[in-house]
CSV table of C-alpha atoms in Angstrom, one decimal:
chain,number,residue,atom,x,y,z
X,155,UNK,CA,-10.6,24.9,-25.9
X,156,UNK,CA,-7.6,24.0,-24.6
X,157,UNK,CA,-6.7,27.1,-22.5
X,158,UNK,CA,-10.7,26.3,-21.3
X,159,UNK,CA,-9.6,22.9,-20.2
X,160,UNK,CA,-6.1,23.7,-18.7
X,161,UNK,CA,-8.2,26.3,-16.5
X,162,UNK,CA,-10.9,23.5,-15.0
X,163,UNK,CA,-7.6,22.3,-14.6
X,164,UNK,CA,-6.6,24.8,-12.8
X,165,UNK,CA,-9.5,25.5,-11.0
X,166,UNK,CA,-9.8,21.8,-9.7
X,167,UNK,CA,-6.0,21.7,-9.0
X,168,UNK,CA,-6.3,24.1,-6.3
X,169,UNK,CA,-9.6,23.6,-5.5
X,170,UNK,CA,-8.2,19.9,-4.1
X,171,UNK,CA,-4.8,21.1,-2.6
X,172,UNK,CA,-7.4,23.7,-0.4
X,173,UNK,CA,-9.3,21.5,0.4
X,174,UNK,CA,-5.7,19.2,1.6
X,175,UNK,CA,-4.5,22.2,3.8
X,176,UNK,CA,-8.1,22.3,5.3
X,177,UNK,CA,-7.9,18.6,6.1
X,178,UNK,CA,-4.6,18.6,7.5
X,179,UNK,CA,-5.6,21.4,9.5
X,180,UNK,CA,-8.3,20.9,10.7
X,181,UNK,CA,-10.0,17.5,9.8
X,182,UNK,CA,-12.3,15.9,7.8
X,183,UNK,CA,-14.8,18.5,9.6
X,184,UNK,CA,-12.9,21.9,8.7
X,185,UNK,CA,-13.0,21.5,5.2
X,186,UNK,CA,-16.1,23.4,4.5
X,187,UNK,CA,-17.6,24.5,0.7
X,188,UNK,CA,-17.6,28.2,2.1
X,189,UNK,CA,-13.5,27.5,3.4
X,190,UNK,CA,-12.1,25.9,0.1
X,191,UNK,CA,-14.2,28.5,-1.8
X,192,UNK,CA,-12.7,31.3,0.0
X,193,UNK,CA,-8.5,29.5,0.1
X,194,UNK,CA,-9.1,28.4,-3.3
X,195,UNK,CA,-9.8,31.7,-4.7
X,196,UNK,CA,-13.5,30.5,-6.1
X,197,UNK,CA,-16.9,30.4,-5.9
X,198,UNK,CA,-19.7,27.6,-4.0
X,199,UNK,CA,-21.4,26.0,-7.2
X,200,UNK,CA,-17.6,26.0,-8.8
X,201,UNK,CA,-16.5,23.1,-5.9
X,202,UNK,CA,-20.4,21.4,-6.1
X,203,UNK,CA,-20.0,21.3,-10.2
X,204,UNK,CA,-16.1,19.7,-10.3
X,205,UNK,CA,-16.8,17.7,-7.5
X,206,UNK,CA,-20.4,16.5,-7.0
X,207,UNK,CA,-20.1,16.9,-3.1
X,208,UNK,CA,-18.3,17.7,-0.1
X,209,UNK,CA,-17.4,13.9,0.1
X,210,UNK,CA,-16.5,13.7,-3.4
X,211,UNK,CA,-14.0,16.4,-2.8
X,212,UNK,CA,-12.8,14.7,0.8
X,213,UNK,CA,-11.9,11.8,-2.3
X,214,UNK,CA,-10.2,13.7,-4.0
X,215,UNK,CA,-8.2,14.8,-1.3
X,216,UNK,CA,-7.6,11.6,-0.1
X,217,UNK,CA,-6.0,9.4,-3.9
X,218,UNK,CA,-4.2,13.0,-4.8
X,219,UNK,CA,-2.4,12.4,-1.0
X,220,UNK,CA,-2.5,9.5,-1.5
X,221,UNK,CA,-0.7,9.1,-5.0
X,222,UNK,CA,1.6,11.5,-4.0
X,223,UNK,CA,3.8,9.0,-1.1
X,224,UNK,CA,2.7,5.9,-3.4
X,225,UNK,CA,4.6,7.8,-6.3
X,226,UNK,CA,7.9,8.0,-3.6
X,227,UNK,CA,7.5,4.0,-2.6
X,228,UNK,CA,8.0,3.1,-6.1
X,229,UNK,CA,10.6,5.5,-6.7
X,230,UNK,CA,11.6,3.7,-3.0
X,231,UNK,CA,11.3,0.5,-4.1
X,232,UNK,CA,13.2,0.9,-7.6
X,233,UNK,CA,16.4,2.2,-6.2
X,234,UNK,CA,16.1,-0.6,-3.8
X,235,UNK,CA,15.8,-2.9,-6.7
X,236,UNK,CA,18.2,-1.2,-9.2
X,237,UNK,CA,21.3,-1.7,-6.2
X,238,UNK,CA,20.6,-4.6,-5.2
X,239,UNK,CA,19.4,-3.7,-1.2
X,240,UNK,CA,18.4,-6.6,0.6
X,241,UNK,CA,15.1,-7.2,0.7
X,242,UNK,CA,14.5,-7.8,4.4
X,243,UNK,CA,15.8,-4.2,4.4
X,244,UNK,CA,14.0,-3.1,2.3
X,245,UNK,CA,10.3,-3.7,3.3
X,246,UNK,CA,11.1,-2.6,6.7
X,247,UNK,CA,11.8,0.0,5.3
X,248,UNK,CA,9.0,1.0,3.5
X,249,UNK,CA,6.9,-0.7,6.3
X,250,UNK,CA,7.9,2.3,9.2
X,251,UNK,CA,7.2,5.2,6.1
X,252,UNK,CA,3.8,3.4,5.4
X,253,UNK,CA,3.3,3.4,9.6
X,254,UNK,CA,4.1,7.6,9.2
X,255,UNK,CA,2.7,8.4,7.0
X,256,UNK,CA,-0.5,7.2,8.7
X,257,UNK,CA,-0.6,9.3,12.4
X,258,UNK,CA,0.8,11.9,10.1
X,259,UNK,CA,-2.3,11.7,7.7
X,260,UNK,CA,-5.3,10.9,9.9
X,261,UNK,CA,-8.2,11.9,8.0
X,262,UNK,CA,-6.7,10.5,4.5
X,263,UNK,CA,-5.9,6.9,6.8
X,264,UNK,CA,-9.5,6.6,8.3
X,265,UNK,CA,-11.4,8.1,4.6
X,266,UNK,CA,-9.0,4.9,2.9
X,267,UNK,CA,-9.6,2.2,5.3
X,268,UNK,CA,-13.5,2.3,3.9
X,269,UNK,CA,-12.6,-1.0,2.1
X,270,UNK,CA,-15.1,0.6,-1.2
X,271,UNK,CA,-13.4,3.6,-0.8
X,272,UNK,CA,-9.9,2.0,-1.4
X,273,UNK,CA,-11.5,-1.0,-3.5
X,274,UNK,CA,-11.6,2.2,-6.2
X,275,UNK,CA,-8.7,3.9,-5.8
X,276,UNK,CA,-5.5,4.0,-8.3
X,277,UNK,CA,-3.0,5.0,-5.9
X,278,UNK,CA,-4.1,2.7,-3.6
X,279,UNK,CA,-4.4,-0.4,-5.4
X,280,UNK,CA,-0.7,0.9,-6.8
X,281,UNK,CA,0.4,1.2,-3.0
X,282,UNK,CA,-0.5,-2.6,-3.0
X,283,UNK,CA,1.3,-3.5,-6.4
X,284,UNK,CA,4.2,-1.9,-4.9
X,285,UNK,CA,3.7,-4.9,-2.0
X,286,UNK,CA,3.7,-7.8,-4.1
X,287,UNK,CA,7.4,-6.4,-5.4
X,288,UNK,CA,8.8,-5.7,-2.1
X,289,UNK,CA,7.6,-9.8,-1.1
X,290,UNK,CA,8.0,-11.4,-4.7
X,291,UNK,CA,11.7,-10.7,-3.8
X,292,UNK,CA,11.8,-12.0,-0.5
X,293,UNK,CA,9.9,-15.2,-2.9
X,294,UNK,CA,13.2,-15.2,-5.4
X,295,UNK,CA,15.8,-14.7,-2.6
X,296,UNK,CA,14.7,-18.5,-0.9
X,297,UNK,CA,13.0,-15.9,2.4
X,298,UNK,CA,9.2,-17.1,1.9
X,299,UNK,CA,7.6,-19.9,4.1
X,300,UNK,CA,3.8,-19.2,3.1
X,301,UNK,CA,2.9,-18.1,-0.8
X,302,UNK,CA,3.2,-14.4,-1.8
X,303,UNK,CA,-0.6,-13.5,-1.8
X,304,UNK,CA,-0.7,-14.7,1.6
X,305,UNK,CA,2.5,-12.6,2.8
X,306,UNK,CA,1.2,-10.0,1.1
X,307,UNK,CA,-1.7,-10.2,3.1
X,308,UNK,CA,-0.6,-10.3,6.5
X,309,UNK,CA,1.6,-7.3,6.2
X,310,UNK,CA,-0.9,-5.3,4.3
X,311,UNK,CA,-3.5,-6.6,6.9
X,312,UNK,CA,-1.1,-6.3,9.7
X,313,UNK,CA,-0.7,-2.2,8.7
X,314,UNK,CA,-3.8,-1.2,8.7
X,315,UNK,CA,-4.3,-2.3,12.0
X,316,UNK,CA,-1.6,-0.9,13.9
X,317,UNK,CA,-2.4,2.9,12.6
X,318,UNK,CA,-5.8,2.4,13.8
X,319,UNK,CA,-4.9,1.7,17.5
X,320,UNK,CA,-2.6,4.2,17.5
X,321,UNK,CA,-4.8,6.3,16.0
X,322,UNK,CA,-7.8,5.9,18.6
X,323,UNK,CA,-5.1,5.5,21.4
X,324,UNK,CA,-4.7,8.8,23.0
X,325,UNK,CA,-1.1,9.7,22.5
X,326,UNK,CA,0.4,10.2,26.1
X,327,UNK,CA,-0.8,6.7,26.3
X,328,UNK,CA,0.5,5.3,22.7
X,329,UNK,CA,3.7,2.1,22.3
X,330,UNK,CA,6.3,3.5,20.1
X,331,UNK,CA,7.1,0.2,19.8
X,332,UNK,CA,4.4,-1.2,18.8
X,333,UNK,CA,5.2,-0.9,14.7
X,334,UNK,CA,8.0,-2.6,15.4
X,335,UNK,CA,6.5,-5.5,17.3
X,336,UNK,CA,3.1,-6.4,15.1
X,337,UNK,CA,6.1,-6.7,12.1
X,338,UNK,CA,8.7,-9.0,14.2
X,339,UNK,CA,5.3,-11.4,14.2
X,340,UNK,CA,5.0,-11.1,10.7
X,341,UNK,CA,7.6,-11.4,9.3
X,342,UNK,CA,8.4,-14.5,12.7
X,343,UNK,CA,5.3,-16.2,10.5
X,344,UNK,CA,6.3,-15.6,7.1
X,345,UNK,CA,10.0,-16.0,7.3
X,346,UNK,CA,12.4,-19.0,7.3
X,347,UNK,CA,15.7,-18.0,7.5
X,348,UNK,CA,18.2,-19.5,5.2
X,349,UNK,CA,19.1,-22.6,5.6
X,350,UNK,CA,15.9,-23.7,5.5
X,351,UNK,CA,15.2,-26.0,8.9
X,352,UNK,CA,12.4,-28.5,7.6
X,353,UNK,CA,9.9,-29.2,7.7
X,354,UNK,CA,9.8,-25.1,6.1
X,355,UNK,CA,12.5,-26.5,3.8
X,356,UNK,CA,10.6,-27.8,0.8
X,357,UNK,CA,8.1,-25.1,1.4
X,358,UNK,CA,10.0,-22.0,0.7
X,359,UNK,CA,12.1,-23.3,-1.6
X,360,UNK,CA,8.6,-24.4,-3.9
X,361,UNK,CA,8.0,-20.2,-2.5
X,362,UNK,CA,11.7,-19.2,-4.4
X,363,UNK,CA,11.1,-21.2,-7.5
X,364,UNK,CA,7.3,-20.1,-8.0
X,365,UNK,CA,8.5,-16.4,-7.9
X,366,UNK,CA,11.0,-17.6,-10.8
X,367,UNK,CA,8.9,-20.1,-12.7
X,368,UNK,CA,8.2,-17.4,-15.4
X,369,UNK,CA,11.8,-16.5,-16.3
X,370,UNK,CA,12.1,-20.1,-17.1
X,371,UNK,CA,12.6,-19.6,-20.5
X,372,UNK,CA,13.7,-23.2,-21.4
X,373,UNK,CA,10.7,-24.3,-20.6
X,374,UNK,CA,7.9,-24.3,-23.1
X,375,UNK,CA,4.8,-22.6,-22.4
X,376,UNK,CA,2.7,-25.5,-20.7
X,377,UNK,CA,6.1,-26.6,-19.3
X,378,UNK,CA,6.2,-24.1,-17.2
X,379,UNK,CA,1.5,-23.5,-16.5
X,380,UNK,CA,2.7,-27.4,-14.8
X,381,UNK,CA,5.6,-26.7,-13.0
X,382,UNK,CA,3.5,-23.6,-11.4
X,383,UNK,CA,0.9,-26.5,-10.6
X,384,UNK,CA,3.5,-28.4,-8.7
X,385,UNK,CA,5.0,-25.9,-6.3
X,386,UNK,CA,1.6,-23.9,-6.1
X,387,UNK,CA,0.8,-27.8,-3.9
X,388,UNK,CA,4.2,-28.1,-2.6
X,389,UNK,CA,3.9,-24.2,-1.4
X,390,UNK,CA,0.2,-24.8,0.0
X,391,UNK,CA,-0.8,-21.7,-2.5
X,392,UNK,CA,-4.7,-21.9,-3.4
X,393,UNK,CA,-5.5,-22.7,-6.6
């Protein structure tokens, strides 16, 4: 039984790898059942049995490519935290990697830009949690002037929009400074420079303390809950 599972897993991996190669080389139209079967060394019915249809195969390919990228992002985030890298530098580096990934993998990016696919993608959800971690580090450093969820939404939306815009623009007309300009615009909206100047001072302090609230062990659960409620009110975070 174990050999059967191993063979099935190996066959599935071979098919996904073959489809990923074709997708990268020629886009979704290049991922034909015949082409994948020939490259993977399997019969066409095997593809239908494992993936249902071409759309199912493309989703599996997109998930695999994104999973590999997200694993690298997670490792980079952990390393940055361990080395106490400036959270803003870490966020900028992550932004650049995200834009580069989208431009280097247009077919995968377009597949996962579909809201329904993105919501069903474990890798996409993990990627968002990594972004939340990076934004949380900014909040804990007292750098945010907006609630953490709002900052995450702005950065995510800006990233998707930047890649979509660049992919829709002919290469000769692409603005190489667009990605940097976009993240600068978003950071200008969500960040405050220390020391904070009124009226952002109380909000930035509230956001920073809100990020640290779960670690305030001297408070009871009820006290922490009440503190979080107050801080959310000061920072303007929806409750």
